[in-house]
XYZ file of C-alpha atoms in Angstrom:
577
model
C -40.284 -41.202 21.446
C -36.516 -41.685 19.999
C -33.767 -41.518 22.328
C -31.109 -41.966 20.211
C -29.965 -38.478 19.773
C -27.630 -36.522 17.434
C -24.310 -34.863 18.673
C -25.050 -32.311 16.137
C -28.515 -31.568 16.468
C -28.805 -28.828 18.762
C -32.628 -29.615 19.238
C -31.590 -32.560 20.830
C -30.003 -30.468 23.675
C -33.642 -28.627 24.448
C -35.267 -31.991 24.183
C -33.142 -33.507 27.120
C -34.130 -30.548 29.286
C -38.073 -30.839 28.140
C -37.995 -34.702 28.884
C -35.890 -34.018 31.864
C -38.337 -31.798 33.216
C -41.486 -33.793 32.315
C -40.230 -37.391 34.324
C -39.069 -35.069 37.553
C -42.097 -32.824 37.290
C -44.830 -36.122 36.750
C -45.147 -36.586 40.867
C -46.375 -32.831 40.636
C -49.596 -33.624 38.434
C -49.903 -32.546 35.149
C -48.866 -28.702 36.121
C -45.918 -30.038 37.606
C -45.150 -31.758 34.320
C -45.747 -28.201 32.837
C -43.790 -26.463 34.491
C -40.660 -29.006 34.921
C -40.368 -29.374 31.533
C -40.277 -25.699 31.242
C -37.494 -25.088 33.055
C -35.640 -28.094 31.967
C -36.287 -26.002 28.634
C -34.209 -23.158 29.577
C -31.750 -24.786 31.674
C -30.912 -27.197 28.584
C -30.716 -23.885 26.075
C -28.127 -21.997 28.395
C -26.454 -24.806 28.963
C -25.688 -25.795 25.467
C -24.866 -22.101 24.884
C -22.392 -21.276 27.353
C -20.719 -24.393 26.981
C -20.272 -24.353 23.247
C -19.150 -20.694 23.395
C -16.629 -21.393 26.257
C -15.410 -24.455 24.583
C -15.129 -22.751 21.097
C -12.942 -20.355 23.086
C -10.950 -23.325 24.944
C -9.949 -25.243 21.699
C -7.871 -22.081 20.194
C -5.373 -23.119 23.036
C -3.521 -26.140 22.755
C -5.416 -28.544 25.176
C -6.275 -31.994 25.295
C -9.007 -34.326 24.762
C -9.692 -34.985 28.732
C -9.581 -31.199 29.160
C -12.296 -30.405 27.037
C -14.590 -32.738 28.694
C -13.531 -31.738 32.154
C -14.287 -28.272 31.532
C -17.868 -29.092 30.557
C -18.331 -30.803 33.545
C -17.476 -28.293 35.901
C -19.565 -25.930 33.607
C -22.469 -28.001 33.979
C -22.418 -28.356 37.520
C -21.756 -24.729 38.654
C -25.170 -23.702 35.665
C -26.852 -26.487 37.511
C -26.422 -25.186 40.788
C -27.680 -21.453 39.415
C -30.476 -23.470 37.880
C -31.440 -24.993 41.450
C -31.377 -21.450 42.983
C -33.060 -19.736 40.684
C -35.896 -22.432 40.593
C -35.899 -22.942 44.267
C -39.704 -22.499 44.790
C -40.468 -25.666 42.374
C -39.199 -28.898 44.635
C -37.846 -31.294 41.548
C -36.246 -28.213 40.099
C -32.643 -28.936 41.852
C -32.761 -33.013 40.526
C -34.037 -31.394 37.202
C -31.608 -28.632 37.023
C -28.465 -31.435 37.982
C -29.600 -34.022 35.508
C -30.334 -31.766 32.451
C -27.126 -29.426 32.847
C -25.069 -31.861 33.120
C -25.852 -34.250 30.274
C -26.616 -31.266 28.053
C -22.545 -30.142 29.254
C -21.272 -33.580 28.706
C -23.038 -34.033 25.316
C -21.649 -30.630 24.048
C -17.933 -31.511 25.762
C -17.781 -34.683 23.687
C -18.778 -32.641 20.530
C -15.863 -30.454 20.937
C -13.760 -32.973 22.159
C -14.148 -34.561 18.524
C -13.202 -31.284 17.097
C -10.123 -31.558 19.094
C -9.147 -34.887 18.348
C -9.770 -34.407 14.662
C -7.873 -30.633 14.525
C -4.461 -32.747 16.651
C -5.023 -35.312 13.710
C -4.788 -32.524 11.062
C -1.492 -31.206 12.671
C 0.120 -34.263 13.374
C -0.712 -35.333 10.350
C 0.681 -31.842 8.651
C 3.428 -32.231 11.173
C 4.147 -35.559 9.904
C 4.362 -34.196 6.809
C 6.545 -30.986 7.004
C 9.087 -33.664 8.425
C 9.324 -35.915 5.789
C 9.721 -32.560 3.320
C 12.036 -31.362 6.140
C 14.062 -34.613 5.310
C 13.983 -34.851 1.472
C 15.336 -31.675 1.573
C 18.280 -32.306 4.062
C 18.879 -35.462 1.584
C 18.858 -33.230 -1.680
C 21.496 -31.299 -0.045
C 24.865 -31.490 -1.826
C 28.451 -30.520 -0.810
C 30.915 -29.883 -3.406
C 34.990 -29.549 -2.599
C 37.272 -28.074 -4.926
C 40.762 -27.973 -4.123
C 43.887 -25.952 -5.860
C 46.675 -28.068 -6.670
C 49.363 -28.311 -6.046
C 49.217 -27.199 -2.335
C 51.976 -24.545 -1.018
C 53.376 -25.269 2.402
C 54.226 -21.314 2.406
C 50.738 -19.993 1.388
C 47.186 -20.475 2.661
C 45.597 -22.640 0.117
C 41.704 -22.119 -0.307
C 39.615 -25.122 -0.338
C 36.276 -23.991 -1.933
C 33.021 -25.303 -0.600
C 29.678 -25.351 -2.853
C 26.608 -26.119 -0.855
C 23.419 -26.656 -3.662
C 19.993 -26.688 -2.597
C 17.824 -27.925 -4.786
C 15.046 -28.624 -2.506
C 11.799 -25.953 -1.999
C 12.873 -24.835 1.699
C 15.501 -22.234 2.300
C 18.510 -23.831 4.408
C 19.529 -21.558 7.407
C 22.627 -21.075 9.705
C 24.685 -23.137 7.597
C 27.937 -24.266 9.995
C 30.778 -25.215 8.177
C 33.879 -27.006 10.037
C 37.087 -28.510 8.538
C 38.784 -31.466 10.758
C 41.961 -31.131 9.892
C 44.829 -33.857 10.114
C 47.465 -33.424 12.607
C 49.971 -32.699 9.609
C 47.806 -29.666 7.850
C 47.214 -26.222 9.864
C 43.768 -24.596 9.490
C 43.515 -21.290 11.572
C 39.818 -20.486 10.836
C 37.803 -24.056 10.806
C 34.180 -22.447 11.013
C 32.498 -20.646 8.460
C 28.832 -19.846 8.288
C 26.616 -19.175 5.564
C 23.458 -17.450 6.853
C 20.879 -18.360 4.194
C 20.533 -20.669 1.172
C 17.366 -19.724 -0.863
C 15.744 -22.910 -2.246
C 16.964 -24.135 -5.712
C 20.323 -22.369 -5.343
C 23.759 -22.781 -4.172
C 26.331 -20.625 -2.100
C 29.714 -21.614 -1.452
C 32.726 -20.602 0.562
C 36.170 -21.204 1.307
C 38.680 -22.122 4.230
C 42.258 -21.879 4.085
C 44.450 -24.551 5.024
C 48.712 -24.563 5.641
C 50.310 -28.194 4.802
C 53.135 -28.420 7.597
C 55.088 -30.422 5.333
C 56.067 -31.350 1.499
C 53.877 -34.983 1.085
C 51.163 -36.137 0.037
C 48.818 -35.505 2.792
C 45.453 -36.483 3.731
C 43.417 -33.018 4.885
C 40.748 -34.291 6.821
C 37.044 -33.929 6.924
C 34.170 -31.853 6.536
C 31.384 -31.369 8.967
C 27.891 -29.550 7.286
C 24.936 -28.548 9.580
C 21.869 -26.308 9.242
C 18.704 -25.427 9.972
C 15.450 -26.441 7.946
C 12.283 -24.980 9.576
C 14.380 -24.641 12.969
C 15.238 -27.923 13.009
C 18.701 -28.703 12.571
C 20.177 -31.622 10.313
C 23.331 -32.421 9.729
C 25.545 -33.620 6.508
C 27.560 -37.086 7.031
C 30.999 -36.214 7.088
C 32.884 -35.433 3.875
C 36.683 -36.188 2.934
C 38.634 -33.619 1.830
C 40.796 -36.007 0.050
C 44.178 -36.597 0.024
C 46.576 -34.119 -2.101
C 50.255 -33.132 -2.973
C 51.840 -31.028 -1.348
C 54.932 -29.163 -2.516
C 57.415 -26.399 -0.955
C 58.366 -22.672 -2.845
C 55.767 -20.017 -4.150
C 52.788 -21.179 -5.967
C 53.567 -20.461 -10.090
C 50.064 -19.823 -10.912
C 48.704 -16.563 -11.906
C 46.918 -16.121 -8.295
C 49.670 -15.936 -6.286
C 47.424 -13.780 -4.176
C 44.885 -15.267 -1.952
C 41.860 -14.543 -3.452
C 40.068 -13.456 -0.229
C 42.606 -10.758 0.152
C 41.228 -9.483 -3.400
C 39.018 -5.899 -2.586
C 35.773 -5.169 -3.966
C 35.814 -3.186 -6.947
C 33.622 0.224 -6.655
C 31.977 2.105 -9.725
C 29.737 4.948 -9.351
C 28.393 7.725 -11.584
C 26.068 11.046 -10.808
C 23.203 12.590 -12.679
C 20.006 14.582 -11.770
C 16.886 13.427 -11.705
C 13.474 15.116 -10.467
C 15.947 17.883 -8.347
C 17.709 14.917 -6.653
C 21.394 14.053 -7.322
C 20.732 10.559 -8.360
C 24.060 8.228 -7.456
C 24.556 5.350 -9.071
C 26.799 2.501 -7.723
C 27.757 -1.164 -8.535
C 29.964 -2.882 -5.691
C 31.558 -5.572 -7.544
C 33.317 -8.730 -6.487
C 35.522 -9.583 -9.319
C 37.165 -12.729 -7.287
C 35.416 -16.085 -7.390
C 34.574 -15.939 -3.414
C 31.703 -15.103 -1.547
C 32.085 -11.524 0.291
C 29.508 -11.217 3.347
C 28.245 -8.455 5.149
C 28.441 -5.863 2.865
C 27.229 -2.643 4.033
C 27.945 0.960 2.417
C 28.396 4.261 4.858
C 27.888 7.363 3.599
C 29.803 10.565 4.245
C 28.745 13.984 3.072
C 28.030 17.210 4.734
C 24.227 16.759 5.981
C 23.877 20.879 5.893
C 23.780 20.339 2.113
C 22.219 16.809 1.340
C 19.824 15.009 2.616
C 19.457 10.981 1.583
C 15.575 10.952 -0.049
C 15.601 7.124 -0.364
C 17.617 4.192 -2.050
C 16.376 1.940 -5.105
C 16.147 -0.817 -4.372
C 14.979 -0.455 -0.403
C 17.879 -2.203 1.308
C 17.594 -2.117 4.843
C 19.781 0.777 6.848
C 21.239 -0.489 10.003
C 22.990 1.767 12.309
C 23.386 4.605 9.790
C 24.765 1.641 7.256
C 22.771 0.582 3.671
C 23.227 -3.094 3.993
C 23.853 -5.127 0.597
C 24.072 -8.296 2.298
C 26.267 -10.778 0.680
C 27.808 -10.517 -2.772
C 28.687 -14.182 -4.844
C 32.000 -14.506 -6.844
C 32.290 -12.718 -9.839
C 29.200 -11.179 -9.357
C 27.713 -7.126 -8.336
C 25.311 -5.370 -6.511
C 23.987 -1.921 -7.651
C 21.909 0.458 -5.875
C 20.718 4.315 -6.656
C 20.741 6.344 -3.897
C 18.347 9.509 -4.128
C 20.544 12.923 -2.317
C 17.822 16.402 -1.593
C 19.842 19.574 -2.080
C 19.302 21.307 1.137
C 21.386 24.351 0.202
C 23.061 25.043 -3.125
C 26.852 24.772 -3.426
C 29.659 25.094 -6.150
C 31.442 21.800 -4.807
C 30.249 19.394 -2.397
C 32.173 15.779 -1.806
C 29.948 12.843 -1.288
C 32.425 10.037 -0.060
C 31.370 6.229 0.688
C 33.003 3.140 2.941
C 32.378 -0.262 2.141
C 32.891 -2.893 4.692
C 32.609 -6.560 4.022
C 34.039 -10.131 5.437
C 36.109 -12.002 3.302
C 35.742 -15.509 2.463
C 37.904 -15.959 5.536
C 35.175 -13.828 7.768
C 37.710 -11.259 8.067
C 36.394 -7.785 8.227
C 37.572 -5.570 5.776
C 37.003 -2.565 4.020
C 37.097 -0.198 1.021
C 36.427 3.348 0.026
C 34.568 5.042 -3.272
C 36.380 7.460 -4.749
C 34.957 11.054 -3.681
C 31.937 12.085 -6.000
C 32.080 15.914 -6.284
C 28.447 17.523 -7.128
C 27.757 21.171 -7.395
C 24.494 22.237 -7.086
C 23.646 26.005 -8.608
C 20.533 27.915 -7.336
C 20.431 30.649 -10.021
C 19.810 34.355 -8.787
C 17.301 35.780 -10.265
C 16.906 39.007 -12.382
C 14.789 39.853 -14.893
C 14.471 42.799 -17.011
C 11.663 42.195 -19.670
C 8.632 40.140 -20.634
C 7.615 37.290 -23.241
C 4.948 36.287 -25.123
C 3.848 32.791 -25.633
C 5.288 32.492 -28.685
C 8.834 32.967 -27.156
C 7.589 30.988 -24.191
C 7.012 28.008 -26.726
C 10.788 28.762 -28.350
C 12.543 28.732 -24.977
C 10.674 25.514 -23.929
C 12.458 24.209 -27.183
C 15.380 25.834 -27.376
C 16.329 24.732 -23.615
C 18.516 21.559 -23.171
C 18.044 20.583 -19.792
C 14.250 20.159 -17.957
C 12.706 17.829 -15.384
C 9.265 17.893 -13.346
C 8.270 17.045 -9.608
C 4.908 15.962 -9.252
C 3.258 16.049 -5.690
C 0.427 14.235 -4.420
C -1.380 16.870 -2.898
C -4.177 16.583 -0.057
C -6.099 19.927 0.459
C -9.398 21.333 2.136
C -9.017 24.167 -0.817
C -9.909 24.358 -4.373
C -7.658 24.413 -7.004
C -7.677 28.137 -7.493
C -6.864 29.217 -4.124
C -3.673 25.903 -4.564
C -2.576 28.613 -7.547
C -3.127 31.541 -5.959
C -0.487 30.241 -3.213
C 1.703 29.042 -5.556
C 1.858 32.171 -7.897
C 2.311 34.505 -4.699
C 5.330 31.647 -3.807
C 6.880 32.179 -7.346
C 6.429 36.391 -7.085
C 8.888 36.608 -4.434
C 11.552 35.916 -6.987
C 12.576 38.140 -9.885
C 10.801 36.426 -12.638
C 7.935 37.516 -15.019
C 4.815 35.752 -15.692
C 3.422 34.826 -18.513
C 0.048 33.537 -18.456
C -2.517 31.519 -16.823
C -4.509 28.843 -18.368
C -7.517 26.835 -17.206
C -10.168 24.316 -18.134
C -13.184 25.876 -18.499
C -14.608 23.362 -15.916
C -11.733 25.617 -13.408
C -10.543 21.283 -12.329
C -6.823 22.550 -14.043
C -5.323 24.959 -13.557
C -1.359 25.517 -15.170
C 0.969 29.102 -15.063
C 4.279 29.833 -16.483
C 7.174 32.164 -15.940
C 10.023 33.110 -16.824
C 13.247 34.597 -16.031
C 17.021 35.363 -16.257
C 20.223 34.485 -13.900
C 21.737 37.581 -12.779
C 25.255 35.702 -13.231
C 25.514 34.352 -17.045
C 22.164 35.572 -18.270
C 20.589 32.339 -19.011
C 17.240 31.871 -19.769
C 14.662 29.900 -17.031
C 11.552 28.705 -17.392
C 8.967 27.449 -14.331
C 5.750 25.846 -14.627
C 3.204 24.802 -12.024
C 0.390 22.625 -12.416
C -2.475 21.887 -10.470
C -5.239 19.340 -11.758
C -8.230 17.860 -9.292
C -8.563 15.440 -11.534
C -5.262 13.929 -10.537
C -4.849 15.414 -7.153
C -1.552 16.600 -8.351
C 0.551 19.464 -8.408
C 3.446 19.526 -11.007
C 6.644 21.955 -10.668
C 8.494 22.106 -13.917
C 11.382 23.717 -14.659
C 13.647 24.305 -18.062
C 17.221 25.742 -17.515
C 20.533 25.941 -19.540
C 22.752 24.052 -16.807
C 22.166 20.411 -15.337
C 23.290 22.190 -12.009
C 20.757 25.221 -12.233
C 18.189 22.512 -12.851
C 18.211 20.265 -10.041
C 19.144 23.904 -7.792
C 16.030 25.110 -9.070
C 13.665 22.406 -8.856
C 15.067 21.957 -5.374
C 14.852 25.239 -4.249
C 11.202 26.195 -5.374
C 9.967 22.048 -4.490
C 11.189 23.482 -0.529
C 9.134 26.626 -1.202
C 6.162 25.174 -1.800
C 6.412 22.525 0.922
C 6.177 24.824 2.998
C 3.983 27.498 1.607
C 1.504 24.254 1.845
C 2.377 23.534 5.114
C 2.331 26.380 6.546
C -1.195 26.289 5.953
C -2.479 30.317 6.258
C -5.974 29.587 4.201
C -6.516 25.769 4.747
C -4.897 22.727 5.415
C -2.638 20.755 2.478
C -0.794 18.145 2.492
C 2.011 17.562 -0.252
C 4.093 14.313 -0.621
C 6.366 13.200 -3.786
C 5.498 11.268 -5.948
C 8.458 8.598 -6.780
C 6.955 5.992 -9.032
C 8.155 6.604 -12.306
C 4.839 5.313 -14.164
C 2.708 7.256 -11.785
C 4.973 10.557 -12.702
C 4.871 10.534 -16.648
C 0.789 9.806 -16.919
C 0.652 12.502 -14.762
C 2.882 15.087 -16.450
C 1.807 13.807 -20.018
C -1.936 15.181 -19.138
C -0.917 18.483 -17.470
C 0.566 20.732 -20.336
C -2.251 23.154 -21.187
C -0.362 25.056 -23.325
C -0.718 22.846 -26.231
C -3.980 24.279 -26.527
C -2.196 27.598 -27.549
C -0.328 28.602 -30.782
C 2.075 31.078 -30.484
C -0.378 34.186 -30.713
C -1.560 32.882 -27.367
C -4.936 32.178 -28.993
C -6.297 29.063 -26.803
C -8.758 26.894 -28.522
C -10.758 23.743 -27.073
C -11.484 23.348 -23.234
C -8.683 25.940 -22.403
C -9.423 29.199 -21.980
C -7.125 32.501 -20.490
C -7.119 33.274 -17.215
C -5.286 36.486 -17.448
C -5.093 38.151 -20.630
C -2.945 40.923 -19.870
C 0.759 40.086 -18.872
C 1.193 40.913 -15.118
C 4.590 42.291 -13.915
C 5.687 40.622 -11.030
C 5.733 42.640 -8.207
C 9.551 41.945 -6.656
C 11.295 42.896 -3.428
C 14.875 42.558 -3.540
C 16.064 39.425 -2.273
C 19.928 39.445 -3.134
C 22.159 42.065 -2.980
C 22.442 43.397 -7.268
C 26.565 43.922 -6.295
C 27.595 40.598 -4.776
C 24.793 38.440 -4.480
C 24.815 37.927 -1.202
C 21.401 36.980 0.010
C 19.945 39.973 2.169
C 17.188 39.322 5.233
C 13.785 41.000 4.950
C 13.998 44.900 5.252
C 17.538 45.217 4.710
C 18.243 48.749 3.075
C 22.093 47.879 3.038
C 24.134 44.736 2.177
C 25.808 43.366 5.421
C 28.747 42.059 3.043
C 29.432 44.816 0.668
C 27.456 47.315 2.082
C 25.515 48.283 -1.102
C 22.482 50.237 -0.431
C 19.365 48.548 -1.581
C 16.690 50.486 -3.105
């Protein structure tokens, strides 16, 4: 019989409890031996289990060696005493139960406790480590001072600051103080950079006043920061010593350059029946601006912010840019939903920002008028397909939403909702078209503004191929576009919403790439020619043109938009037929 028994051998465990069991059990006779050895058996086995499952569950907190081993002590003793009870009726049972449960405890705590004491190595060791990267970085750090001469004892003179990281952790909280001499006034010591991205620089500036015409020593420089949360700090730098001269500076800045404003450009367009802004903040002085955060004004019964490229994060109603280097821009689209249309809407825009200084200052954009036409409706006659396929190229102006649509119905009953959407407006349909498989589905109108007369043409496409339903729109006028594609986008929103046959969910889809594979596999009528013979997998769903069936929505006289069952106009009083 070996004794000498392996930590790792879980066997081992059940063979303490057998020979356990067989010594205490020998003054018993040969049954005795038996049946000791028996329960040393299964005393050993739920020993070793409940220990190593309890002390797997121990070592995910931080403890120590000596815990670890304590623990499996007391474990063993308290299964030991169950063991005794439970095998009262056998006298060696309580010796057997004490001796097996413990050793079996002890053997399984020392086990573990080598796990611990190699998994505190590990860390120290990687602890060890992240210092000594923590300090080659702190060492790689270098401090730059520039200094405009001569100085002006009747002007703030900047003295620029260049912090350069060329290590592969980000510095934090960098705290910048100037000790000044007794002879130069600094008003604003402390500056702060918040963050320092690894193999990059960021500088800054304080302003000092000489008190007198001399050459004057400024003082020192005091750098700290945080790597990792621990904080290091620079050895004190000298300013240097520097002429100083009395009357207004004759260089071209005779303007501090942290009074200079940030520069604001913007231009408007539309895009998938958003008004698409487009803005560059720009810092054209050679200091850091901080904070920079852009607030919005515009009246929210009209527009509604959709999103911002790229996703800056929106603090208390403010787009934050965060800091913007010298010299340097930020530009950002932001993405405005027509609620209502309007002839002239202002969309207006503050910019706030610290200066190099940390002075908080601000700006404004100039006011961005949009005007958003939704086109009245009223049309007179219908087309064929070969006009339909003139207008589509005779039109200047035409965009697309595409949806993402989730719905318990098939794609005829989707079309079915959206052609009854379309036939409360004045327009005329065309035709139908669908795969033969019935998995696409794509109908056009068309239609006339009451106003100017111009031509419109709508599309909507449903495939279950793509899960997608496409609203397209062709129009004369940018403005009646974007009014349009707004307008009728709303409308079927919430004609899907609303849900009166089956649950559908619709959401927009953004992603550019995602949009024009979509929309490039959707246009059925290409199948056509201009007889509206179809040829291929496309066949006619409708071969006879179908009038729409319209209600008057707007009042023919003024325009005014009348509520359901009106038989007069409550602004002109027309009576409507």
């Amino acid at each position: 019989m070996q004794l000498k028994l392996s930590y790792f051998d879980p066997r081992n465990n059940l063979r303490i409890g057998i020979y356990t069991g067989l010594i205490f059990g020998i003054g018993a006779g040969f049954p005795g031996m038996i049946r000791g050895g028996t329960i040393g058996l299964i005393l050993a086995f739920i020993t070793a289990y409940i220990v190593q499952n309890r002390l797997n569950r121990k070592i995910e907190q931080d403890v120590t060696e000596d815990d670890i081993l304590s623990h499996a002590f007391v474990l063993g003793i308290l299964i030991a005493i169950f063991g005794a009870i439970l095998f009262s009726a056998f006298k060696p049972a309580p010796l057997i139960a004490l001796f097996a449960c413990t050793v079996v405890a002890l053997r399984s705590g020392s086990k573990m406790k080598n796990v611990v004491r190699d998994r505190n190595r590990e860390k120290e060791n990687e602890r060890t480590r992240l210092l000594q990267l923590e300090k080659e970085a702190s060492d790689s750090v270098d401090v730059n001072v520039e200094v405009r001469q001569p100085l002006r004892t009747d002007t703030e003179n900047p003295v620029k600051i260049t912090v350069n990281n060329p290590s592969v952790l980000p510095l934090r909280n960098v705290s910048i103080k100037a000790e000044c001499t007794r002879l130069v006034r600094c008003d604003e010591p402390e500056v702060t950079i918040e963050t320092i991205e690894p193999e990059s620089s960021r500088y800054t500036a304080i302003f000092v006043h000489p008190r007198i015409s001399d050459r004057l020593e400024l003082g020192k420089i005091h750098v700290g920061y945080l790597v990792n949360n621990n904080y290091y700090r620079k050895m004190p730098i000298d300013i240097g010593t520097y002429e100083a001269v009395q009357g207004p500076s004759v260089a071209s800045g005779t303007i501090s350059e942290a009074d200079a404003h940030l520069q604001v450009v913007r231009e408007s367009e539309f895009y998938q029946g958003f008004v698409r802004l487009k803005m560059a903040v720009n810092n054209d002085s050679s200091l850091v601006v901080n904070d920079v955060a852009l607030e919005f004004d515009f009246d929210e019964h009209l527009f509604r912010i959709d999103r911002f490229e790229p996703e800056y994060t929106v603090k208390n109603n403010r787009l934050m840019l965060g800091n913007i280097e010298g010299n340097t821009s930020r530009s950002v689209m932001v993405y405005f939903d027509p609620l209502l249309c309007s002839r002239s809407s202002d969309i207006k825009c503050r910019i706030f920002y610290k200066d190099a200084k940390g002075k908080l200052r601000n700006t404004e954009m100039k006011t961005k008028r949009i005007e958003v036409t939704c086109p009245i409706m009223q049309t007179a006659s219908d087309i064929n397909t070969g006009m339909l396929r003139e207008l589509l190229s005779a039109l200047p102006f035409s965009d697309s939403k595409v949806y993402q649509v989730r719905s318990e119905l098939d794609t005829k009953t989707l079309m079915n909702i959206c052609r009854e959407m379309l036939q409360r407006h004045d327009i005329r349909h065309v035709r139908t078209l669908r795969t033969r498989d019935g998995k696409n589905y794509e109908t056009w109108y068309h239609g006339k503004t009451k106003v100017n007369d111009h031509d419109i043409v709508l599309k909507i496409n449903i495939s279950e191929d793509t899960g997608s339903i496409e609203l397209f729109g062709a129009t004369q006028t940018a403005e009646s576009l974007v009014g349009m594609l707004a307008e009728f986008g709303r409308e079927l929103s919430a004609e899907m919403e609303a849900g009166s046959r089956g649950k559908s969910d619709l959401k927009q889809i953004v992603n550019v790439t995602i949009k024009d594979s979509i929309i490039q596999r959707s246009n059925l009528l290409n199948s056509c020619d201009i007889s509206g013979n179809c040829s291929g997998d496309v066949v006619i769903e409708d071969s006879v043109i179908q009038r729409t069936e319209f209600k008057a929505n707007f009042c023919p006289s003024c325009g005014t938009k009348l509520a359901d069952g009106a038989n007069f106009c409550s602004e002109c009083g027309t009576k409507i037929n």
